[in-house]
């Protein structure tokens, strides 16, 4: 099969690696599968640039353009471990193990300390890591020749025909057997999949602005350490006029177990922070008045009784705004040889903490399903190899879409409810929110969290195939 992956972000890289790991090649003399990633930016150049600071200092407390940190939960970490143990250890080593959320409020009250590890022995914790650090770890496992710098202008697909990919620079179109859209929130593949008949400029499922804006970035870990933040602790602070979070996202090079998510160790030099607030109309995030953004940050949080927050807001510089966009629920993630993975299929609310985790689950799930159906198809081939692989790909894509959509819908519903905590509240609403969060400490782990962290992609794929009677 000739498979085109559009996008060399976390979704695209993980999809490439999982397909490489699992896909069976057809019998000789047929050619092995061809996987190629198209990325509009120079991903090879990006690999060589140090876009994130491992040596954060008092003078470099600004937000970087590619965004701040992200959390990898036990479910995402186990995807990486099954993919490649060396990669898994690289990722854990590049982040900081998080064992619990310390939840408090703007009034200075401690509300709850919630453990977020799995129930196995030893437990698997979460890992906080810079987005660019995670990408950097994964990118090193993909050969440079697998990524081509080209901007895709259009993808055309029709039932029973091979998809056609067109390029922005006027280069000749290419045909392939499958196009996997890992091209994010404003996906060209999604737009092509649901394009209104005869109107190439339209988009049936455009991204939706959620009324929330975030600012954040990287800071010296001393801001947290000097104010009593413990190893493995993530600060989660709610208020009537917004939300603030902070945590370590690097580990000390001297930490003996820093490549394992079972224990925590001393932090490295870098930590991450973010603040989220309500704004009715989406701001122009391309043009930002840094001084005004800083004034607004201080105005929102100067009265919050938290020494870490006060240290951060006085010393950071704000260079970027991050409006919260989500993808509307889609009726399907596949059509006529096109498949959507990650944010292209489901840009989740940041409150879910599951963006990267679900992209990894998507990648592994689709690769396992495609591998299964190809193995079965090669045993009973059609008239041609192309037809054999096309039918196997269609079945795998349908299984993938049917399997993943219900899980994402549950996560979206839960995260939307949590996102409401970040919107403005009157006194009564504020106190009810605090009461709800305080009550969480009486429950070790809720059903939703258990469903998230204990999810095992290979087991779920096996269950689905068994239920469908697939051989």
GROMACS .gro file of C-alpha atoms in nm:
model
  471
    1UNK     CA    1   0.000   0.000   0.000
    2UNK     CA    2   0.103   0.355  -0.063
    3UNK     CA    3  -0.008   0.544   0.248
    4UNK     CA    4   0.018   0.922   0.272
    5UNK     CA    5   0.021   1.076   0.620
    6UNK     CA    6  -0.048   1.448   0.624
    7UNK     CA    7   0.110   1.624   0.921
    8UNK     CA    8   0.433   1.553   1.110
    9UNK     CA    9   0.313   1.649   1.455
   10UNK     CA   10   0.262   1.407   1.742
   11UNK     CA   11  -0.032   1.237   1.563
   12UNK     CA   12   0.151   1.198   1.233
   13UNK     CA   13   0.476   1.075   1.384
   14UNK     CA   14   0.302   0.821   1.610
   15UNK     CA   15   0.085   0.697   1.322
   16UNK     CA   16   0.394   0.643   1.106
   17UNK     CA   17   0.573   0.453   1.385
   18UNK     CA   18   0.275   0.231   1.473
   19UNK     CA   19   0.214   0.143   1.107
   20UNK     CA   20   0.581   0.061   1.063
   21UNK     CA   21   0.567  -0.162   1.369
   22UNK     CA   22   0.250  -0.356   1.294
   23UNK     CA   23   0.177  -0.369   0.919
   24UNK     CA   24   0.250  -0.703   0.750
   25UNK     CA   25   0.411  -0.669   0.408
   26UNK     CA   26   0.259  -0.858   0.114
   27UNK     CA   27   0.431  -1.172  -0.008
   28UNK     CA   28   0.720  -1.138  -0.254
   29UNK     CA   29   0.755  -1.026  -0.530
   30UNK     CA   30   0.511  -0.750  -0.428
   31UNK     CA   31   0.669  -0.429  -0.303
   32UNK     CA   32   0.658  -0.353   0.071
   33UNK     CA   33   0.426  -0.083   0.197
   34UNK     CA   34   0.530   0.275   0.127
   35UNK     CA   35   0.468   0.529   0.405
   36UNK     CA   36   0.534   0.896   0.344
   37UNK     CA   37   0.464   1.199   0.565
   38UNK     CA   38   0.392   1.539   0.410
   39UNK     CA   39   0.448   1.838   0.637
   40UNK     CA   40   0.419   2.204   0.540
   41UNK     CA   41   0.701   2.306   0.775
   42UNK     CA   42   1.061   2.184   0.762
   43UNK     CA   43   1.040   1.904   1.021
   44UNK     CA   44   1.404   1.806   0.967
   45UNK     CA   45   1.518   2.160   1.042
   46UNK     CA   46   1.286   2.175   1.343
   47UNK     CA   47   1.455   1.864   1.484
   48UNK     CA   48   1.789   2.041   1.491
   49UNK     CA   49   1.663   2.363   1.649
   50UNK     CA   50   1.638   2.399   2.023
   51UNK     CA   51   1.290   2.548   2.041
   52UNK     CA   52   1.249   2.485   2.411
   53UNK     CA   53   1.491   2.578   2.689
   54UNK     CA   54   1.623   2.306   2.915
   55UNK     CA   55   1.809   2.575   3.110
   56UNK     CA   56   1.528   2.815   3.198
   57UNK     CA   57   1.662   3.121   3.375
   58UNK     CA   58   1.522   3.434   3.532
   59UNK     CA   59   1.572   3.611   3.196
   60UNK     CA   60   1.393   3.353   2.977
   61UNK     CA   61   1.049   3.326   3.132
   62UNK     CA   62   0.857   3.384   2.811
   63UNK     CA   63   0.603   3.175   2.625
   64UNK     CA   64   0.735   2.995   2.317
   65UNK     CA   65   0.538   2.992   1.995
   66UNK     CA   66   0.467   2.621   1.985
   67UNK     CA   67   0.288   2.625   2.318
   68UNK     CA   68   0.375   2.495   2.661
   69UNK     CA   69   0.346   2.163   2.835
   70UNK     CA   70   0.109   1.870   2.814
   71UNK     CA   71   0.023   1.575   3.032
   72UNK     CA   72   0.073   1.214   2.930
   73UNK     CA   73  -0.157   0.991   3.132
   74UNK     CA   74  -0.100   0.621   3.202
   75UNK     CA   75  -0.302   0.531   2.892
   76UNK     CA   76  -0.082   0.743   2.663
   77UNK     CA   77   0.238   0.625   2.829
   78UNK     CA   78   0.142   0.261   2.781
   79UNK     CA   79   0.082   0.328   2.410
   80UNK     CA   80   0.440   0.456   2.389
   81UNK     CA   81   0.573   0.161   2.588
   82UNK     CA   82   0.407  -0.087   2.352
   83UNK     CA   83   0.537   0.110   2.055
   84UNK     CA   84   0.902   0.117   2.160
   85UNK     CA   85   1.049   0.079   2.509
   86UNK     CA   86   1.349   0.297   2.430
   87UNK     CA   87   1.120   0.576   2.308
   88UNK     CA   88   0.902   0.532   2.617
   89UNK     CA   89   1.202   0.578   2.848
   90UNK     CA   90   1.323   0.877   2.645
   91UNK     CA   91   0.987   1.048   2.690
   92UNK     CA   92   0.959   0.981   3.064
   93UNK     CA   93   1.319   1.096   3.112
   94UNK     CA   94   1.240   1.422   2.929
   95UNK     CA   95   0.945   1.507   3.154
   96UNK     CA   96   0.851   1.494   3.521
   97UNK     CA   97   0.641   1.224   3.684
   98UNK     CA   98   0.319   1.358   3.837
   99UNK     CA   99   0.162   1.157   4.120
  100UNK     CA  100  -0.119   1.387   4.230
  101UNK     CA  101  -0.311   1.709   4.172
  102UNK     CA  102  -0.305   1.958   4.456
  103UNK     CA  103  -0.634   2.139   4.412
  104UNK     CA  104  -0.696   2.474   4.579
  105UNK     CA  105  -0.884   2.797   4.522
  106UNK     CA  106  -0.817   3.166   4.474
  107UNK     CA  107  -0.912   3.233   4.837
  108UNK     CA  108  -0.619   3.023   4.955
  109UNK     CA  109  -0.820   2.722   5.071
  110UNK     CA  110  -0.683   2.373   5.014
  111UNK     CA  111  -0.962   2.172   4.855
  112UNK     CA  112  -0.826   1.828   4.770
  113UNK     CA  113  -0.521   1.623   4.682
  114UNK     CA  114  -0.613   1.371   4.415
  115UNK     CA  115  -0.388   1.077   4.327
  116UNK     CA  116  -0.387   1.010   3.953
  117UNK     CA  117  -0.188   0.687   3.927
  118UNK     CA  118  -0.319   0.348   3.817
  119UNK     CA  119  -0.410   0.080   4.069
  120UNK     CA  120  -0.152  -0.170   3.946
  121UNK     CA  121   0.169  -0.253   4.135
  122UNK     CA  122   0.389  -0.065   4.074
  123UNK     CA  123   0.149   0.213   3.975
  124UNK     CA  124   0.191   0.409   3.654
  125UNK     CA  125   0.175   0.783   3.710
  126UNK     CA  126   0.130   1.065   3.462
  127UNK     CA  127   0.415   1.261   3.307
  128UNK     CA  128   0.420   1.637   3.247
  129UNK     CA  129   0.637   1.724   2.949
  130UNK     CA  130   0.691   2.010   2.708
  131UNK     CA  131   0.500   1.956   2.384
  132UNK     CA  132   0.813   2.021   2.183
  133UNK     CA  133   1.015   1.786   2.404
  134UNK     CA  134   0.769   1.503   2.336
  135UNK     CA  135   0.776   1.573   1.962
  136UNK     CA  136   1.156   1.585   1.968
  137UNK     CA  137   1.176   1.241   2.136
  138UNK     CA  138   0.939   1.084   1.884
  139UNK     CA  139   1.083   1.258   1.579
  140UNK     CA  140   1.423   1.098   1.634
  141UNK     CA  141   1.273   0.757   1.559
  142UNK     CA  142   1.158   0.860   1.209
  143UNK     CA  143   1.416   0.873   0.926
  144UNK     CA  144   1.453   1.211   0.756
  145UNK     CA  145   1.366   1.063   0.416
  146UNK     CA  146   1.020   0.965   0.543
  147UNK     CA  147   0.915   1.331   0.580
  148UNK     CA  148   0.869   1.554   0.276
  149UNK     CA  149   0.822   1.929   0.315
  150UNK     CA  150   0.519   2.013   0.103
  151UNK     CA  151   0.195   2.195   0.168
  152UNK     CA  152  -0.117   2.004   0.069
  153UNK     CA  153  -0.381   2.212  -0.107
  154UNK     CA  154  -0.650   1.952  -0.164
  155UNK     CA  155  -0.737   1.585  -0.128
  156UNK     CA  156  -0.994   1.426  -0.359
  157UNK     CA  157  -1.152   1.092  -0.280
  158UNK     CA  158  -1.440   0.894  -0.427
  159UNK     CA  159  -1.578   0.551  -0.343
  160UNK     CA  160  -1.392   0.272  -0.520
  161UNK     CA  161  -1.114   0.503  -0.643
  162UNK     CA  162  -0.769   0.586  -0.513
  163UNK     CA  163  -0.739   0.920  -0.329
  164UNK     CA  164  -0.556   1.200  -0.510
  165UNK     CA  165  -0.338   1.450  -0.324
  166UNK     CA  166  -0.269   1.797  -0.470
  167UNK     CA  167   0.011   2.033  -0.364
  168UNK     CA  168   0.014   2.406  -0.306
  169UNK     CA  169   0.330   2.458  -0.514
  170UNK     CA  170   0.174   2.319  -0.831
  171UNK     CA  171   0.372   1.994  -0.826
  172UNK     CA  172   0.213   1.695  -0.998
  173UNK     CA  173  -0.074   1.529  -0.813
  174UNK     CA  174  -0.012   1.188  -0.662
  175UNK     CA  175  -0.240   0.889  -0.623
  176UNK     CA  176  -0.222   0.666  -0.319
  177UNK     CA  177  -0.416   0.387  -0.151
  178UNK     CA  178  -0.491   0.577   0.168
  179UNK     CA  179  -0.459   0.928   0.310
  180UNK     CA  180  -0.437   0.963   0.688
  181UNK     CA  181  -0.517   1.313   0.808
  182UNK     CA  182  -0.301   1.402   1.107
  183UNK     CA  183  -0.317   1.768   1.013
  184UNK     CA  184  -0.479   1.907   1.323
  185UNK     CA  185  -0.761   2.143   1.407
  186UNK     CA  186  -0.790   2.296   1.059
  187UNK     CA  187  -0.748   1.969   0.874
  188UNK     CA  188  -0.742   1.974   0.495
  189UNK     CA  189  -0.832   1.605   0.498
  190UNK     CA  190  -1.139   1.662   0.717
  191UNK     CA  191  -1.247   1.952   0.496
  192UNK     CA  192  -1.209   1.734   0.185
  193UNK     CA  193  -1.397   1.448   0.348
  194UNK     CA  194  -1.705   1.656   0.430
  195UNK     CA  195  -1.688   1.921   0.159
  196UNK     CA  196  -2.022   2.046   0.032
  197UNK     CA  197  -2.084   1.933  -0.324
  198UNK     CA  198  -1.947   2.183  -0.577
  199UNK     CA  199  -1.816   2.427  -0.314
  200UNK     CA  200  -1.447   2.380  -0.242
  201UNK     CA  201  -1.431   2.685  -0.013
  202UNK     CA  202  -1.691   2.556   0.232
  203UNK     CA  203  -1.631   2.354   0.546
  204UNK     CA  204  -1.915   2.150   0.690
  205UNK     CA  205  -1.756   2.096   1.033
  206UNK     CA  206  -1.544   2.404   1.111
  207UNK     CA  207  -1.366   2.435   1.449
  208UNK     CA  208  -1.572   2.580   1.733
  209UNK     CA  209  -1.442   2.852   1.968
  210UNK     CA  210  -1.526   2.757   2.329
  211UNK     CA  211  -1.517   3.106   2.480
  212UNK     CA  212  -1.195   3.040   2.671
  213UNK     CA  213  -0.844   3.176   2.614
  214UNK     CA  214  -0.521   3.049   2.764
  215UNK     CA  215  -0.181   3.201   2.826
  216UNK     CA  216   0.119   3.014   2.955
  217UNK     CA  217   0.469   2.893   2.897
  218UNK     CA  218   0.786   2.784   3.072
  219UNK     CA  219   0.946   2.920   3.390
  220UNK     CA  220   1.239   2.831   3.616
  221UNK     CA  221   1.141   2.545   3.847
  222UNK     CA  222   1.271   2.754   4.138
  223UNK     CA  223   0.946   2.954   4.119
  224UNK     CA  224   0.767   2.640   4.238
  225UNK     CA  225   1.035   2.479   4.453
  226UNK     CA  226   1.100   2.794   4.659
  227UNK     CA  227   0.729   2.816   4.738
  228UNK     CA  228   0.682   2.462   4.864
  229UNK     CA  229   0.565   2.272   4.557
  230UNK     CA  230   0.669   1.910   4.609
  231UNK     CA  231   0.810   1.663   4.358
  232UNK     CA  232   0.534   1.498   4.157
  233UNK     CA  233   0.280   1.766   4.241
  234UNK     CA  234   0.063   1.955   3.993
  235UNK     CA  235  -0.099   2.274   4.119
  236UNK     CA  236  -0.461   2.322   4.008
  237UNK     CA  237  -0.619   2.649   4.127
  238UNK     CA  238  -0.980   2.756   4.062
  239UNK     CA  239  -1.132   3.098   4.106
  240UNK     CA  240  -1.445   3.296   4.028
  241UNK     CA  241  -1.277   3.464   3.731
  242UNK     CA  242  -1.059   3.192   3.581
  243UNK     CA  243  -0.817   2.909   3.637
  244UNK     CA  244  -0.442   2.873   3.700
  245UNK     CA  245  -0.218   2.567   3.679
  246UNK     CA  246   0.151   2.495   3.727
  247UNK     CA  247   0.388   2.201   3.763
  248UNK     CA  248   0.736   2.070   3.696
  249UNK     CA  249   0.791   1.936   3.346
  250UNK     CA  250   1.156   1.827   3.365
  251UNK     CA  251   1.351   1.600   3.600
  252UNK     CA  252   1.697   1.632   3.748
  253UNK     CA  253   1.967   1.455   3.542
  254UNK     CA  254   2.085   1.297   3.869
  255UNK     CA  255   1.751   1.121   3.925
  256UNK     CA  256   1.823   0.748   3.912
  257UNK     CA  257   1.467   0.648   3.822
  258UNK     CA  258   1.376   0.944   3.605
  259UNK     CA  259   1.311   0.719   3.304
  260UNK     CA  260   1.033   0.530   3.486
  261UNK     CA  261   0.681   0.661   3.558
  262UNK     CA  262   0.649   0.457   3.879
  263UNK     CA  263   0.840   0.697   4.103
  264UNK     CA  264   0.909   1.067   4.111
  265UNK     CA  265   1.245   1.239   4.144
  266UNK     CA  266   1.380   1.589   4.191
  267UNK     CA  267   1.270   1.839   3.926
  268UNK     CA  268   1.498   1.977   3.658
  269UNK     CA  269   1.541   2.346   3.582
  270UNK     CA  270   1.213   2.395   3.397
  271UNK     CA  271   0.848   2.412   3.498
  272UNK     CA  272   0.531   2.508   3.314
  273UNK     CA  273   0.234   2.732   3.392
  274UNK     CA  274  -0.094   2.830   3.230
  275UNK     CA  275  -0.390   3.054   3.299
  276UNK     CA  276  -0.733   3.022   3.139
  277UNK     CA  277  -1.003   3.286   3.133
  278UNK     CA  278  -1.337   3.355   2.968
  279UNK     CA  279  -1.362   3.581   2.663
  280UNK     CA  280  -1.684   3.597   2.465
  281UNK     CA  281  -1.523   3.676   2.128
  282UNK     CA  282  -1.213   3.501   2.004
  283UNK     CA  283  -0.913   3.738   2.017
  284UNK     CA  284  -0.670   3.791   1.732
  285UNK     CA  285  -0.401   3.554   1.858
  286UNK     CA  286  -0.172   3.648   1.566
  287UNK     CA  287  -0.131   4.001   1.698
  288UNK     CA  288  -0.079   4.042   2.071
  289UNK     CA  289   0.002   4.341   2.289
  290UNK     CA  290   0.237   4.174   2.538
  291UNK     CA  291   0.221   4.455   2.792
  292UNK     CA  292  -0.158   4.463   2.788
  293UNK     CA  293  -0.176   4.084   2.817
  294UNK     CA  294   0.055   4.102   3.119
  295UNK     CA  295  -0.161   4.373   3.279
  296UNK     CA  296  -0.472   4.159   3.229
  297UNK     CA  297  -0.299   3.854   3.378
  298UNK     CA  298  -0.205   4.053   3.689
  299UNK     CA  299  -0.553   4.203   3.714
  300UNK     CA  300  -0.712   3.857   3.707
  301UNK     CA  301  -0.483   3.694   3.961
  302UNK     CA  302  -0.324   3.962   4.181
  303UNK     CA  303  -0.577   3.897   4.459
  304UNK     CA  304  -0.538   3.519   4.448
  305UNK     CA  305  -0.384   3.392   4.771
  306UNK     CA  306  -0.119   3.165   4.627
  307UNK     CA  307   0.254   3.251   4.645
  308UNK     CA  308   0.343   3.048   4.335
  309UNK     CA  309   0.090   3.236   4.123
  310UNK     CA  310   0.209   3.571   4.257
  311UNK     CA  311   0.570   3.484   4.171
  312UNK     CA  312   0.476   3.376   3.820
  313UNK     CA  313   0.254   3.669   3.722
  314UNK     CA  314   0.514   3.923   3.834
  315UNK     CA  315   0.798   3.770   3.632
  316UNK     CA  316   0.663   3.619   3.310
  317UNK     CA  317   0.634   3.777   2.970
  318UNK     CA  318   0.335   3.685   2.753
  319UNK     CA  319   0.401   3.647   2.381
  320UNK     CA  320   0.110   3.426   2.274
  321UNK     CA  321  -0.259   3.368   2.329
  322UNK     CA  322  -0.417   3.024   2.294
  323UNK     CA  323  -0.792   3.037   2.222
  324UNK     CA  324  -0.968   2.710   2.302
  325UNK     CA  325  -1.102   2.552   1.984
  326UNK     CA  326  -1.270   2.214   1.959
  327UNK     CA  327  -1.382   2.000   1.667
  328UNK     CA  328  -1.757   1.941   1.632
  329UNK     CA  329  -1.867   1.580   1.664
  330UNK     CA  330  -1.822   1.409   1.328
  331UNK     CA  331  -2.052   1.135   1.195
  332UNK     CA  332  -1.750   0.933   1.085
  333UNK     CA  333  -1.370   0.955   1.085
  334UNK     CA  334  -1.327   0.776   0.751
  335UNK     CA  335  -1.455   0.795   0.398
  336UNK     CA  336  -1.336   0.658   0.063
  337UNK     CA  337  -0.975   0.595   0.163
  338UNK     CA  338  -0.944   0.898   0.394
  339UNK     CA  339  -0.890   0.852   0.769
  340UNK     CA  340  -0.870   1.113   1.047
  341UNK     CA  341  -0.647   1.081   1.354
  342UNK     CA  342  -0.588   1.308   1.654
  343UNK     CA  343  -0.703   1.671   1.647
  344UNK     CA  344  -0.814   1.636   1.285
  345UNK     CA  345  -1.086   1.404   1.415
  346UNK     CA  346  -1.143   1.539   1.765
  347UNK     CA  347  -0.970   1.851   1.895
  348UNK     CA  348  -1.065   1.809   2.262
  349UNK     CA  349  -1.116   2.068   2.533
  350UNK     CA  350  -0.784   2.119   2.718
  351UNK     CA  351  -0.968   2.039   3.042
  352UNK     CA  352  -0.972   1.676   2.932
  353UNK     CA  353  -0.594   1.649   2.968
  354UNK     CA  354  -0.623   1.385   2.696
  355UNK     CA  355  -0.527   1.552   2.368
  356UNK     CA  356  -0.195   1.377   2.308
  357UNK     CA  357  -0.310   1.060   2.485
  358UNK     CA  358  -0.607   1.014   2.254
  359UNK     CA  359  -0.393   1.083   1.947
  360UNK     CA  360  -0.162   0.800   2.058
  361UNK     CA  361  -0.459   0.571   2.118
  362UNK     CA  362  -0.597   0.658   1.772
  363UNK     CA  363  -0.266   0.577   1.605
  364UNK     CA  364  -0.221   0.244   1.778
  365UNK     CA  365  -0.584   0.143   1.729
  366UNK     CA  366  -0.588   0.211   1.356
  367UNK     CA  367  -0.251   0.043   1.299
  368UNK     CA  368  -0.365  -0.272   1.481
  369UNK     CA  369  -0.691  -0.287   1.287
  370UNK     CA  370  -0.527  -0.230   0.950
  371UNK     CA  371  -0.266  -0.495   1.031
  372UNK     CA  372  -0.538  -0.744   1.127
  373UNK     CA  373  -0.743  -0.693   0.811
  374UNK     CA  374  -0.438  -0.699   0.583
  375UNK     CA  375  -0.319  -1.029   0.732
  376UNK     CA  376  -0.663  -1.180   0.674
  377UNK     CA  377  -0.687  -1.035   0.322
  378UNK     CA  378  -0.347  -1.166   0.214
  379UNK     CA  379  -0.466  -1.519   0.299
  380UNK     CA  380  -0.769  -1.479   0.068
  381UNK     CA  381  -0.667  -1.223  -0.194
  382UNK     CA  382  -0.896  -1.054  -0.445
  383UNK     CA  383  -0.824  -1.029  -0.819
  384UNK     CA  384  -0.546  -0.778  -0.761
  385UNK     CA  385  -0.325  -0.674  -0.472
  386UNK     CA  386  -0.458  -0.319  -0.496
  387UNK     CA  387  -0.818  -0.439  -0.460
  388UNK     CA  388  -0.721  -0.673  -0.175
  389UNK     CA  389  -0.557  -0.391   0.017
  390UNK     CA  390  -0.831  -0.139  -0.061
  391UNK     CA  391  -1.102  -0.360   0.086
  392UNK     CA  392  -0.890  -0.439   0.392
  393UNK     CA  393  -0.824  -0.069   0.442
  394UNK     CA  394  -1.194   0.016   0.415
  395UNK     CA  395  -1.287  -0.244   0.676
  396UNK     CA  396  -1.012  -0.132   0.912
  397UNK     CA  397  -1.116   0.232   0.878
  398UNK     CA  398  -1.481   0.153   0.951
  399UNK     CA  399  -1.388  -0.053   1.257
  400UNK     CA  400  -1.160   0.225   1.379
  401UNK     CA  401  -1.423   0.496   1.341
  402UNK     CA  402  -1.695   0.290   1.510
  403UNK     CA  403  -1.464   0.197   1.796
  404UNK     CA  404  -1.308   0.534   1.872
  405UNK     CA  405  -1.599   0.778   1.836
  406UNK     CA  406  -1.794   0.659   2.146
  407UNK     CA  407  -1.485   0.687   2.366
  408UNK     CA  408  -1.407   1.038   2.246
  409UNK     CA  409  -1.768   1.147   2.294
  410UNK     CA  410  -1.753   1.047   2.662
  411UNK     CA  411  -1.427   1.235   2.713
  412UNK     CA  412  -1.565   1.542   2.536
  413UNK     CA  413  -1.879   1.552   2.752
  414UNK     CA  414  -1.678   1.526   3.073
  415UNK     CA  415  -1.418   1.785   2.970
  416UNK     CA  416  -1.687   2.033   2.862
  417UNK     CA  417  -1.835   2.014   3.212
  418UNK     CA  418  -1.494   2.075   3.370
  419UNK     CA  419  -1.436   2.361   3.127
  420UNK     CA  420  -1.741   2.534   3.272
  421UNK     CA  421  -1.549   2.564   3.601
  422UNK     CA  422  -1.322   2.815   3.427
  423UNK     CA  423  -1.602   3.054   3.332
  424UNK     CA  424  -1.707   3.356   3.545
  425UNK     CA  425  -1.915   3.280   3.855
  426UNK     CA  426  -2.111   3.468   4.115
  427UNK     CA  427  -2.047   3.402   4.485
  428UNK     CA  428  -2.297   3.117   4.517
  429UNK     CA  429  -2.169   2.943   4.203
  430UNK     CA  430  -1.811   2.986   4.321
  431UNK     CA  431  -1.881   2.826   4.660
  432UNK     CA  432  -2.072   2.537   4.505
  433UNK     CA  433  -1.776   2.473   4.273
  434UNK     CA  434  -1.537   2.461   4.570
  435UNK     CA  435  -1.771   2.227   4.758
  436UNK     CA  436  -1.782   1.990   4.463
  437UNK     CA  437  -1.401   1.986   4.426
  438UNK     CA  438  -1.356   1.942   4.804
  439UNK     CA  439  -1.585   1.638   4.798
  440UNK     CA  440  -1.366   1.470   4.534
  441UNK     CA  441  -1.103   1.377   4.796
  442UNK     CA  442  -1.342   1.127   4.951
  443UNK     CA  443  -1.336   0.916   4.636
  444UNK     CA  444  -1.005   0.751   4.550
  445UNK     CA  445  -1.074   0.743   4.179
  446UNK     CA  446  -1.398   0.786   3.990
  447UNK     CA  447  -1.530   0.564   3.714
  448UNK     CA  448  -1.442   0.814   3.442
  449UNK     CA  449  -1.078   0.839   3.554
  450UNK     CA  450  -1.050   0.461   3.575
  451UNK     CA  451  -1.189   0.426   3.223
  452UNK     CA  452  -0.930   0.675   3.100
  453UNK     CA  453  -0.620   0.540   3.271
  454UNK     CA  454  -0.690   0.167   3.245
  455UNK     CA  455  -0.776   0.172   2.874
  456UNK     CA  456  -0.572  -0.088   2.686
  457UNK     CA  457  -0.584  -0.042   2.309
  458UNK     CA  458  -0.481  -0.398   2.202
  459UNK     CA  459  -0.734  -0.552   2.443
  460UNK     CA  460  -1.013  -0.325   2.323
  461UNK     CA  461  -0.929  -0.399   1.959
  462UNK     CA  462  -0.935  -0.773   2.031
  463UNK     CA  463  -1.276  -0.740   2.203
  464UNK     CA  464  -1.420  -0.546   1.912
  465UNK     CA  465  -1.291  -0.795   1.654
  466UNK     CA  466  -1.422  -1.088   1.857
  467UNK     CA  467  -1.764  -0.925   1.892
  468UNK     CA  468  -1.780  -0.860   1.518
  469UNK     CA  469  -1.683  -1.217   1.437
  470UNK     CA  470  -1.367  -1.109   1.253
  471UNK     CA  471  -1.120  -1.386   1.188
   0.00000   0.00000   0.00000
